Short mmCIF file of C-alpha atoms in Angstrom, two decimals:
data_model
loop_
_atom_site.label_atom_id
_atom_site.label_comp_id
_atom_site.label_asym_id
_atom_site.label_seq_id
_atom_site.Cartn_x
_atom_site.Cartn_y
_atom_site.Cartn_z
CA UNK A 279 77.43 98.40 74.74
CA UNK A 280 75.00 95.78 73.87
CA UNK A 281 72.71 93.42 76.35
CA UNK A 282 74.81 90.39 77.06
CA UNK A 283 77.43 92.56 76.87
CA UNK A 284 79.64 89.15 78.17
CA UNK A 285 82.37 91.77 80.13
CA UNK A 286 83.32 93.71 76.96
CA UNK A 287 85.59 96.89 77.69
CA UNK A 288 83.63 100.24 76.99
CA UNK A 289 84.31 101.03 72.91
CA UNK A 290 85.78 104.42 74.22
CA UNK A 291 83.82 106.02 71.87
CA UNK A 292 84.53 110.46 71.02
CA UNK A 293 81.57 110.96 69.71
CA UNK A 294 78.80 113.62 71.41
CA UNK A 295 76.85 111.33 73.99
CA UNK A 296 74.11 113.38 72.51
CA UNK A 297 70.64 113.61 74.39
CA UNK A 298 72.03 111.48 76.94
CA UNK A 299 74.38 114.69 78.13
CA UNK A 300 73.45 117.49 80.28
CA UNK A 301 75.64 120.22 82.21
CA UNK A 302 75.43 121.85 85.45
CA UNK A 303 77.39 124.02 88.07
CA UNK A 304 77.21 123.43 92.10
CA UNK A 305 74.64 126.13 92.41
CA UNK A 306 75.24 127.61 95.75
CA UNK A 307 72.11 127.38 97.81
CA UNK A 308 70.79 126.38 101.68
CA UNK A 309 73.36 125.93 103.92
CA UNK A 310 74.42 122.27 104.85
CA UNK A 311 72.21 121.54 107.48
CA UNK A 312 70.17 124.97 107.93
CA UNK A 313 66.17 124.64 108.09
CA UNK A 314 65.79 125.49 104.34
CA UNK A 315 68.64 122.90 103.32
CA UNK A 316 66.46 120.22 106.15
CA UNK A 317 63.57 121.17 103.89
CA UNK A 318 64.99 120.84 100.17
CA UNK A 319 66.24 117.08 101.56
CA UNK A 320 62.83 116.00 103.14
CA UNK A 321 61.60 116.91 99.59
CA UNK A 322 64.19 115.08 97.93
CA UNK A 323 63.27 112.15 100.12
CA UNK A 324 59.73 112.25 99.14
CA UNK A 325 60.35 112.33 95.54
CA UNK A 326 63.17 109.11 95.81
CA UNK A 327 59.99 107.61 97.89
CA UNK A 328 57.58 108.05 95.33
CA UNK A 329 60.01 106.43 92.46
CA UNK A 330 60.14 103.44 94.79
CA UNK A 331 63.57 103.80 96.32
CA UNK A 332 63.68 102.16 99.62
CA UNK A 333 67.68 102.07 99.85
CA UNK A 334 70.68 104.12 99.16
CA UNK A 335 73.45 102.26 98.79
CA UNK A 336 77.01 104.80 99.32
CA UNK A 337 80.03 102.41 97.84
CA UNK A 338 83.66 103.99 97.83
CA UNK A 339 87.70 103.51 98.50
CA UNK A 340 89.94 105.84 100.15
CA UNK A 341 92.26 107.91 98.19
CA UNK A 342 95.14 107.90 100.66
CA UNK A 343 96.79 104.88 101.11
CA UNK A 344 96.07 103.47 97.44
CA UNK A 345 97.65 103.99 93.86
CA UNK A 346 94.56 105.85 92.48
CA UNK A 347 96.75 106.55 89.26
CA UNK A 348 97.50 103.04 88.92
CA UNK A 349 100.78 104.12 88.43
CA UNK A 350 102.52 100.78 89.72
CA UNK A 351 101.44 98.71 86.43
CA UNK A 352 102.75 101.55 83.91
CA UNK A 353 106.08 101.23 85.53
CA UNK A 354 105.87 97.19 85.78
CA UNK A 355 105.54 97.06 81.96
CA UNK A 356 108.26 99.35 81.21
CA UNK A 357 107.08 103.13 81.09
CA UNK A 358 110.07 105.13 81.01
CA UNK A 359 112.54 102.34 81.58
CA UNK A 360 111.98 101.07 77.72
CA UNK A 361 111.80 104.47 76.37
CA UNK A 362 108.15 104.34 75.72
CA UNK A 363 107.59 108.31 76.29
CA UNK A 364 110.65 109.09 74.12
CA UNK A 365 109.45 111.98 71.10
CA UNK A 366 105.88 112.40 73.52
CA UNK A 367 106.37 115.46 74.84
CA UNK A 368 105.29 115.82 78.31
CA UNK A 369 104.84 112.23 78.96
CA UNK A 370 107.52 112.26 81.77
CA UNK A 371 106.33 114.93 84.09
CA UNK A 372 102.87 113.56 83.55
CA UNK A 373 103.77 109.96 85.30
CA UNK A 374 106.16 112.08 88.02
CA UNK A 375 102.93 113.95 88.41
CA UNK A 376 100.70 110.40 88.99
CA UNK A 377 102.96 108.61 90.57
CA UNK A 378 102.29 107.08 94.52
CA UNK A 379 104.90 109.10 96.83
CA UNK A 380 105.57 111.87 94.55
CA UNK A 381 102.19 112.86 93.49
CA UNK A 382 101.52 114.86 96.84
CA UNK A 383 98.61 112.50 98.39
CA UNK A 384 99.56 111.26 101.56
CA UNK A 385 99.70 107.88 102.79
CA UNK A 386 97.20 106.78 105.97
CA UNK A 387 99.09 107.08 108.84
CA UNK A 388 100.35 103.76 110.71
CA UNK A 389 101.13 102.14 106.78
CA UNK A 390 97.33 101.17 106.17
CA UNK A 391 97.43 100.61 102.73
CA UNK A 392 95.17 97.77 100.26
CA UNK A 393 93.38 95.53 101.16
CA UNK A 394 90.89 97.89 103.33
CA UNK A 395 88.87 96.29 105.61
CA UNK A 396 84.70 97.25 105.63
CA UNK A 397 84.65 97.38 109.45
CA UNK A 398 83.90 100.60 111.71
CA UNK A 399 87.63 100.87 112.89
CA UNK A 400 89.47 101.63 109.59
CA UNK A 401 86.33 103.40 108.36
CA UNK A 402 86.90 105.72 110.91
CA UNK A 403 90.56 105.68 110.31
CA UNK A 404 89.44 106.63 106.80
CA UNK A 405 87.08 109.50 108.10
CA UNK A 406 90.28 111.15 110.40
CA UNK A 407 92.54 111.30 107.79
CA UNK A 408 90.91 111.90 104.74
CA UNK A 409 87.56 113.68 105.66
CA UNK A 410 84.76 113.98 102.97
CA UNK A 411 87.25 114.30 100.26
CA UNK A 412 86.26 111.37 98.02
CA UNK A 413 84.98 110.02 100.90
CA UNK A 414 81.18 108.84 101.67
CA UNK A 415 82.18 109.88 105.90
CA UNK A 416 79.89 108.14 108.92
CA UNK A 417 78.31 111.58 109.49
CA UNK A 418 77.55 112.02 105.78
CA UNK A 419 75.94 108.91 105.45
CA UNK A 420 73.63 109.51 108.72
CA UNK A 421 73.17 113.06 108.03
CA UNK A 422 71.33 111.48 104.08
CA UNK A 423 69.44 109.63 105.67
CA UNK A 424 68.10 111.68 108.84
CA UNK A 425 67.13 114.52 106.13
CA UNK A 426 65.63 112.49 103.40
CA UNK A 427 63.28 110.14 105.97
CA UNK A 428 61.58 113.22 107.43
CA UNK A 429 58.56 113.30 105.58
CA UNK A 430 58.17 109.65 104.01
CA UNK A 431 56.01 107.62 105.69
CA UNK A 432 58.49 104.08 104.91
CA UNK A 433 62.02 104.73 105.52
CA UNK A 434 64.85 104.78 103.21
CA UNK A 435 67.56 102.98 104.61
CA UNK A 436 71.57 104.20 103.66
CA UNK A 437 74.26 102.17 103.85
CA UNK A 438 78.22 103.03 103.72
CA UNK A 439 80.25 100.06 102.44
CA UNK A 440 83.91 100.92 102.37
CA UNK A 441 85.60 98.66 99.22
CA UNK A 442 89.45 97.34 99.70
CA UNK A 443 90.50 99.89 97.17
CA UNK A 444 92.19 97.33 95.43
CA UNK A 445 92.85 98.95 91.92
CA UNK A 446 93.21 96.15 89.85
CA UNK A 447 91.20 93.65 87.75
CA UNK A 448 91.00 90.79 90.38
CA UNK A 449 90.44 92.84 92.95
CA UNK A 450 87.28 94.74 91.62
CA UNK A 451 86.00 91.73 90.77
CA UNK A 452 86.28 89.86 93.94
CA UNK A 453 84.51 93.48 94.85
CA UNK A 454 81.64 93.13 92.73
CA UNK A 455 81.05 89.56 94.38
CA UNK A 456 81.03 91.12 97.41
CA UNK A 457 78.56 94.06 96.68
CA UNK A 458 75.95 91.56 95.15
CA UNK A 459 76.38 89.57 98.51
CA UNK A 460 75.67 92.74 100.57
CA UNK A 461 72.71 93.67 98.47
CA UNK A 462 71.18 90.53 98.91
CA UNK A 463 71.47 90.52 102.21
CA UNK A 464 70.31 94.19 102.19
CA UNK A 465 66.60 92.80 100.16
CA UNK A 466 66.17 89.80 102.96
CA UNK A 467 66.55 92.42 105.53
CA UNK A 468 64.78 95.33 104.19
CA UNK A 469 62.20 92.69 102.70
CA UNK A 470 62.54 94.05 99.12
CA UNK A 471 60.85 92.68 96.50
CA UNK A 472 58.87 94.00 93.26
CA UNK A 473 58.47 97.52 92.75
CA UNK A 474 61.39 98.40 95.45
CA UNK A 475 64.45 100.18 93.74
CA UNK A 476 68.07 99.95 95.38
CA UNK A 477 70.31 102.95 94.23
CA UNK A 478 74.09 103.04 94.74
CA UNK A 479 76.05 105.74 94.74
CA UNK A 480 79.90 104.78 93.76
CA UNK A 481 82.62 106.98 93.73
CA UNK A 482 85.54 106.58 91.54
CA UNK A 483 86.89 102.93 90.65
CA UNK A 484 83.71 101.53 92.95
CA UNK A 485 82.18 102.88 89.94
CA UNK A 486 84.00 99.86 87.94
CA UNK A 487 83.26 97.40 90.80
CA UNK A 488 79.17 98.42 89.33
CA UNK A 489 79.97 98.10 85.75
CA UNK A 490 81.31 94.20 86.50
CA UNK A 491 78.43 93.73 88.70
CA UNK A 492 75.63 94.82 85.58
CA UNK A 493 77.55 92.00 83.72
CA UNK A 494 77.40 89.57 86.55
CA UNK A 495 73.43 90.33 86.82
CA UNK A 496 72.43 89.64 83.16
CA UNK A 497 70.07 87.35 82.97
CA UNK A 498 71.06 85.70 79.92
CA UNK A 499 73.57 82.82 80.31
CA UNK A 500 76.36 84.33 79.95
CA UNK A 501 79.80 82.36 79.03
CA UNK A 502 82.15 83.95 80.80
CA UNK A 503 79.84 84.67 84.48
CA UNK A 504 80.61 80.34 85.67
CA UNK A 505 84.55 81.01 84.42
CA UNK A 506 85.00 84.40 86.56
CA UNK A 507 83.20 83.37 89.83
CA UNK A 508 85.00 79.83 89.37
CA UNK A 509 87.93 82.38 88.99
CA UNK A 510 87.66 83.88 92.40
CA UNK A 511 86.32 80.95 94.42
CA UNK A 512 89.33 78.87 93.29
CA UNK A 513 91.52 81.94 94.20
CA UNK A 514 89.61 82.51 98.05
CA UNK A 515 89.27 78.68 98.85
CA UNK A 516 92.82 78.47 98.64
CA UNK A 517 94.16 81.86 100.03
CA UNK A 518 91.97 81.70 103.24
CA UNK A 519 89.81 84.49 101.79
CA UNK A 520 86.77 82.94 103.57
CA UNK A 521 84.19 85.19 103.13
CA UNK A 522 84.70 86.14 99.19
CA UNK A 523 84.83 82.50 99.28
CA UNK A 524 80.90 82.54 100.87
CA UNK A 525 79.90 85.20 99.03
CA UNK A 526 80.57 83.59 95.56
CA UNK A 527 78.28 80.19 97.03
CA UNK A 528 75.93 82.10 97.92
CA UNK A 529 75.47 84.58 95.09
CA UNK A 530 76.48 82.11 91.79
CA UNK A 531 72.82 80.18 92.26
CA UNK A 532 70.92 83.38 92.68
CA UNK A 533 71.96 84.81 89.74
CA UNK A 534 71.74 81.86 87.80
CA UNK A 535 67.70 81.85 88.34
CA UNK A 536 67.73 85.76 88.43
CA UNK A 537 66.38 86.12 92.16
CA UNK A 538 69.43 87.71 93.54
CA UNK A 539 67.85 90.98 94.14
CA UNK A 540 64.10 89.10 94.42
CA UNK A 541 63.07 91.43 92.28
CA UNK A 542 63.96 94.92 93.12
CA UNK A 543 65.74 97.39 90.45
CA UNK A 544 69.17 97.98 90.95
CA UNK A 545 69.91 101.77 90.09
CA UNK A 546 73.52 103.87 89.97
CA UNK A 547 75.11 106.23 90.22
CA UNK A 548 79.05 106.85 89.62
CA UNK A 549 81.00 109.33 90.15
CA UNK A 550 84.40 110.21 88.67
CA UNK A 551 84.70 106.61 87.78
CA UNK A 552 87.22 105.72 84.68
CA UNK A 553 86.00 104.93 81.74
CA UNK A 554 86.99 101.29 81.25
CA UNK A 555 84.65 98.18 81.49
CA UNK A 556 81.68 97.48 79.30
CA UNK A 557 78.06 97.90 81.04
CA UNK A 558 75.03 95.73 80.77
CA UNK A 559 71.94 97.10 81.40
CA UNK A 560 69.20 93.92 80.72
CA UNK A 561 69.88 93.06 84.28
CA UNK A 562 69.39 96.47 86.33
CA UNK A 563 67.65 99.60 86.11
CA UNK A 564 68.63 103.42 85.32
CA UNK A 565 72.29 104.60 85.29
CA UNK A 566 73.92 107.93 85.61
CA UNK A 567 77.38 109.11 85.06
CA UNK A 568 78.34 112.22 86.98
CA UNK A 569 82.17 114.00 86.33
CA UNK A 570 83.89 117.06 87.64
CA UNK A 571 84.27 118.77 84.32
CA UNK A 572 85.55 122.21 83.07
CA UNK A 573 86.01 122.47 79.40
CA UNK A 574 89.26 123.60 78.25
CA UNK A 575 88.99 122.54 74.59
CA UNK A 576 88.53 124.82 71.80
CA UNK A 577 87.59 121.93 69.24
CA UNK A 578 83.84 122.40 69.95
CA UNK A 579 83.87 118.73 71.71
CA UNK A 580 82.90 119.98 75.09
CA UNK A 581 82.14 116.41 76.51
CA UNK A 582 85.83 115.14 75.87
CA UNK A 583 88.56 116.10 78.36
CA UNK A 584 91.59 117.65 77.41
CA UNK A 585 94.57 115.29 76.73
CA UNK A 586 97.23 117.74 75.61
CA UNK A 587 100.51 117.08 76.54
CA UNK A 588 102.87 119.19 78.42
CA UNK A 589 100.00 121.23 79.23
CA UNK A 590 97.59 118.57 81.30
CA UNK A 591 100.58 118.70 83.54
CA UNK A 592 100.71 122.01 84.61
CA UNK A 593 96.69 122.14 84.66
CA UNK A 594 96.51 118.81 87.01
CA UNK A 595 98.30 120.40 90.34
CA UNK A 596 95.03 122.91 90.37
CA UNK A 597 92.53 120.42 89.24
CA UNK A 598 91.70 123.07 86.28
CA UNK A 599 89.92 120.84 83.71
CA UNK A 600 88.24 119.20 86.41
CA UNK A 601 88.80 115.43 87.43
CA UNK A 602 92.15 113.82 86.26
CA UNK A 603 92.25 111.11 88.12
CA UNK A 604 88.64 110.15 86.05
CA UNK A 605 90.55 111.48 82.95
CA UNK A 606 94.20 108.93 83.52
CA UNK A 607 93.66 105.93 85.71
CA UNK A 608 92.46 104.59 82.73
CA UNK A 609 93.13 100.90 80.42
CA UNK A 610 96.75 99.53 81.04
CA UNK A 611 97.20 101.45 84.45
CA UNK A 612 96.87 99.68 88.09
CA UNK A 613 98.17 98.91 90.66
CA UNK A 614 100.29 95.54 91.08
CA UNK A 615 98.71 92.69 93.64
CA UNK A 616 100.81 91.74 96.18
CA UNK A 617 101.72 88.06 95.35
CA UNK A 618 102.27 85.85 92.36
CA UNK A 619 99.13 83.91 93.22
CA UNK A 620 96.90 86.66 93.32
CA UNK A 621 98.84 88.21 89.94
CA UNK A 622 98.38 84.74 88.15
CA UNK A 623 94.46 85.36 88.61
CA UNK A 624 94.94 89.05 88.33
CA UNK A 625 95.92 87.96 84.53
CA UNK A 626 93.07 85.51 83.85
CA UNK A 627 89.99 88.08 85.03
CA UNK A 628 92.52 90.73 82.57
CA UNK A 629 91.90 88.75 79.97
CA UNK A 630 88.31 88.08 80.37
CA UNK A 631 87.52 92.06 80.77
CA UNK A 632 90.20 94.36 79.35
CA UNK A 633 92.24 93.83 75.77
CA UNK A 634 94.48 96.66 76.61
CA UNK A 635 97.89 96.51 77.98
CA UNK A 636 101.18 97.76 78.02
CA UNK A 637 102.50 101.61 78.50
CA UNK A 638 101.38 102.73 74.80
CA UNK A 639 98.14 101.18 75.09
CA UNK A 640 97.64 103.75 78.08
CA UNK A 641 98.59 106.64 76.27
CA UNK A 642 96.65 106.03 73.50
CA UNK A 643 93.77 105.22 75.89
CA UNK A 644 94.30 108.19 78.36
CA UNK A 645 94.81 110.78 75.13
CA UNK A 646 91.17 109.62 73.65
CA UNK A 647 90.36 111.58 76.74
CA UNK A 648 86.31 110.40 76.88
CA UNK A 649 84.81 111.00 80.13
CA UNK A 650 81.43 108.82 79.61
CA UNK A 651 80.81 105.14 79.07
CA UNK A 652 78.78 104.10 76.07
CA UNK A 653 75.37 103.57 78.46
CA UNK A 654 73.88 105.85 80.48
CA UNK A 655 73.19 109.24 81.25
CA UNK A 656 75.58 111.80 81.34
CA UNK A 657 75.82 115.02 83.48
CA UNK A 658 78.89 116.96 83.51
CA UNK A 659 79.11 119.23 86.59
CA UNK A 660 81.42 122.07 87.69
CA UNK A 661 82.04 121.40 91.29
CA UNK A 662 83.97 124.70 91.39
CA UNK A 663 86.78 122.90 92.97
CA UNK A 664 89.41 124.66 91.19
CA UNK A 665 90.63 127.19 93.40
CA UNK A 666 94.37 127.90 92.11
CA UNK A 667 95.56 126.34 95.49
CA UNK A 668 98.20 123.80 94.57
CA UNK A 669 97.50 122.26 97.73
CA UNK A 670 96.59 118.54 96.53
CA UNK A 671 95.11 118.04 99.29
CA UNK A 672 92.15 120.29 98.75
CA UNK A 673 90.90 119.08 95.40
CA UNK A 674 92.96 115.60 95.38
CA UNK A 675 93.32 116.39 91.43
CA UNK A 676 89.38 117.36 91.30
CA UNK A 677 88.34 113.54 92.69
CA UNK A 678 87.45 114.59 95.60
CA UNK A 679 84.69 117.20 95.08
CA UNK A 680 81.63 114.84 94.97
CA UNK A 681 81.25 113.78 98.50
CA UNK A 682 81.36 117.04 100.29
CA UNK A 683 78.55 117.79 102.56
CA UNK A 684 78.23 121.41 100.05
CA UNK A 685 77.26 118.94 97.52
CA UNK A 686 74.65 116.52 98.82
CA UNK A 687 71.39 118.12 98.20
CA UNK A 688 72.67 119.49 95.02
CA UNK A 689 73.85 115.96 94.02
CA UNK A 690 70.69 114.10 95.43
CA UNK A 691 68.46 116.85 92.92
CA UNK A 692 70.22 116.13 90.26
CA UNK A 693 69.96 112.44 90.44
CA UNK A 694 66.60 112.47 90.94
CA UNK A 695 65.93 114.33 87.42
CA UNK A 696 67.92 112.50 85.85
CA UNK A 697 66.78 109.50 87.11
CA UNK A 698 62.98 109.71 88.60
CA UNK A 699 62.23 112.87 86.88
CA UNK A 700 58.96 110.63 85.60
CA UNK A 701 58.08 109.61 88.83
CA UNK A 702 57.69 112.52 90.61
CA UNK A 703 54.26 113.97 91.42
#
C-alpha cells in the first residue's frame, strides 16, 4: 500500500511476498523460566535496549465471549438464508464450523461478552477462563518484563492493554483512538522522545486496531483522518462514551502537528491478525507479520493458505494448516453492534475503510486465502500446535498458539531479527 494510504483496504494481493518472507518452527529450547531461558531473555533485553526500545506495548481481545469468526454479519446479509452457498461445496459446514455457539469456544462465564472493559477485574476474569491461549495473561506480561530488564541499565517498561473485542469496523476504530491515547500517555510518562522506539505486540484483530492507527498517524493531511475522528466523537458525545469522547480531543491536535508520540518510533508486531485494512507506514517505524502456518498446498505457493472447500472443514477442528481464524474472519464478516445508533456509524467508518460486503464478497475474499498484508515483513512460523486433539479448546483453531509462555523467548528472538537485526552489537 502506498504512503497516504487514506484507509485503503489491503489489495489482497497472491503473489510471493518475496524477500520480505521468512519461515521458522518453535524450536524447542530452555525451559520457561529455567536459568538458561532467564539468560536467553536478559540477552534479548539487551539487544531490544540497544535498538532503542524503551516500551513493549502487549495489545489483545479475548477469544471467549466474542464472535472471532465474525459470523453474526454473514448471517445478517443473508448467508444461507438467500442461497448464497448453493453449488459451493462445503460452504455450509464451513459457517456451522465458525459460527458463535456451535463452533466449540466457550462463552466467559457470568454472560461477559463485548464491550470488554481494560480494568484489572475482567482482565483477570479473562486470565481464569481463557489462560494464555490468545491471551497476553498478567503473569506473562510481568514475567517479559522481569527477564528482559535484567541486564539493561534503563528499563523497558510492558504494558497489557486488554481491547473491547469489538469485531467490527466502528469498534476497532474507536480502538485505535484509544491506543494512540494510551501511547501518549505512555511517552509523557516514560518521558519518550527522539531516538526512543515503542513496540506493540497485537494479537489477532488488535492487529487491525494497528493497521487504522498507521493511517491515523500519517503525517500528511489526510482527507478522511477529520471525517473518522468527527465520526466517533459525534458517536461518544452522544452515547455517554466519555472517555473515547476525551481521547479523540486529546489525540485529533497531536496528530495534526505530528507530536503525538513526541517523537518516538512506533514499531509492531501482529500476530494472526486478518488480512483486511490498508497500512501506512510514513508515520511509524518497522512492521512484522507473524502467522501460525503449515503448508498444505501442492501448487508451489507456500505463503498462501489453503482455501479448499469441503476439505478446510475437516482440517479446521485440528488446527492442521495452522491459523483459520487468521485465514476466515476476513472482508464482509463481523460481528453486528448492538444498537441502530452504533450500526448507523458502524456503516459510515465501513465505507470509509472496507469496499467489501455481502456473503459472496466473503467467499471470494476468504478463498484468495493470503495470509500477509501488502507492507511488512513476513515470518511464517509452525507453532506445532496441531496435535490431532479435536479439543478446540487447546489450539482455539491454531489462534491461540502465540501467547504461550513456550513461545516468548522464541517469539521475542525472532522479532528482534527481523526487526533490530541492524542494531545489535
Amino acid at each position: 500500500m502506498p504512503n497516504e494510504n487514506n484507509f485503503q483496504h489491503d489489495e489482497l494481493s497472491r503473489k510471493s511476498p518475496g524477500e520480505r518472507l521468512t519461515t521458522a518452527e518453535l524450536a524447542v529450547g530452555a525451559l520457561p523460566e529455567s536459568p538458561a531461558w532467564f539468560e536467553s531473555m536478559a540477552q534479548c533485553g539487551t539487544a531490544l535496549s540497544q535498538a532503542g526500545v524503551r516500551a513493549v506495548v502487549f495489545l489483545h481481545g479475548s477469544i471467549r465471549g466474542s464472535d472471532v469468526f465474525g459470523i453474526q454479519r454473514l448471517d445478517e446479509v443473508g448467508g444461507l438464508k438467500r442461497g448464497y452457498s448453493r453449488g459451493v461445496s462445503g460452504v455450509d459446514a464451513l459457517l456451522a464450523a465458525m459460527r458463535e455457539g456451535d463452533n466449540g469456544i466457550l462463552p466467559l462465564a457470568g454472560g461477559l461478552t463485548p464491550p470488554l472493559a481494560n480494568d484489572e477485574a475482567t482482565r483477570k476474569i479473562v486470565d481464569d477462563q481463557v489462560g494464555e491461549a490468545g491471551n497476553f495473561t498478567n503473569r506473562y506480561v510481568a514475567l517479559f518484563q522481569q527477564a528482559v530488564n535484567k541486564s539493561v541499565s534503563r528499563p523497558i517498561a510492558a504494558r497489557r492493554i486488554l481491547w473491547t473485542s469489538e469485531h467490527h469496523h466502528l469498534g476497532r476504530a474507536a480502538a485505535a483512538v484509544r491506543l494512540l491515547h494510551e501511547l501518549r500517555n505512555l511517552c509523557e510518562k516514560q518521558t519518550l522522545g527522539k531516538g526512543d522506539r515503542i513496540l506493540v505486540l497485537a494479537h489477532g484483530q488488535a492487529g487491525l486496531i494497528l493497521a487504522l492507527a498507521s493511517n491515523l498517524l500519517c503525517p500528511s493531511p489526510v482527507t478522511k483522518r477529520p471525517k473518522l475522528l468527527s465520526l466517533l466523537a459525534g458517536y461518544a458525545e452522544t452515547h455517554s462514551q466519555i472517555d473515547l469522547a476525551a481521547a479523540t480531543r486529546h489525540i485529533e491536535p497531536l496528530l495534526a502537528d505530528h507530536s503525538l508520540l513526541n517523537g518516538a518510533t512506533l514499531d509492531v508486531v501482529t500476530m494472526g491478525t486478518p488480512v483486511r485494512y490498508g497500512w501506512d507506514l510514513s508515520g511509524m517505524g518497522r512492521l512484522l507479520h507473524i502467522v501460525n502456518h503449515r503448508n498444505l498446498r501442492t501448487d508451489g505457493k507456500t505463503w498462501l493458505s489453503k482455501m479448499e472447500l469441503p476439505q478446510v472443514t475437516m482440517e479446521m477442528p485440528i488446527a492442521w494448516g495452522g491459523d483459520y481464524v487468521q485465514q476466515l474472519a476476513v472482508a464482509g464478516s463481523d460481528a453486528v453492534p448492538a444498537t441502530d445508533a452504533a450500526k448507523a456509524v458502524n456503516k459510515a467508518v465501513w465505507e470509509m475503510v472496507e469496499p467489501y460486503d455481502g456473503f459472496e464478497r466473503w467467499l471470494e475474499c476468504a478463498r484468495r486465502a493470503v495470509r500477509f498484508p501488502s507492507e511488512g515483513g513476513c515470518l511464517l512460523v509452525d507453532y506445532k500446535d496441531c496435535t490431532n486433539s479435536t479439543n478446540v479448546q487447546e489450539h482455539y483453531y491454531g489462534h491461540a498458539a502465540y501467547t504461550r509462555s513456550n513461545a516468548m523467548l522464541f517469539n521475542t528472538s525472532e522479532i528482534i531479527r527481523s526487526l533490530y537485526n541492524d542494531t545489535v552489537r
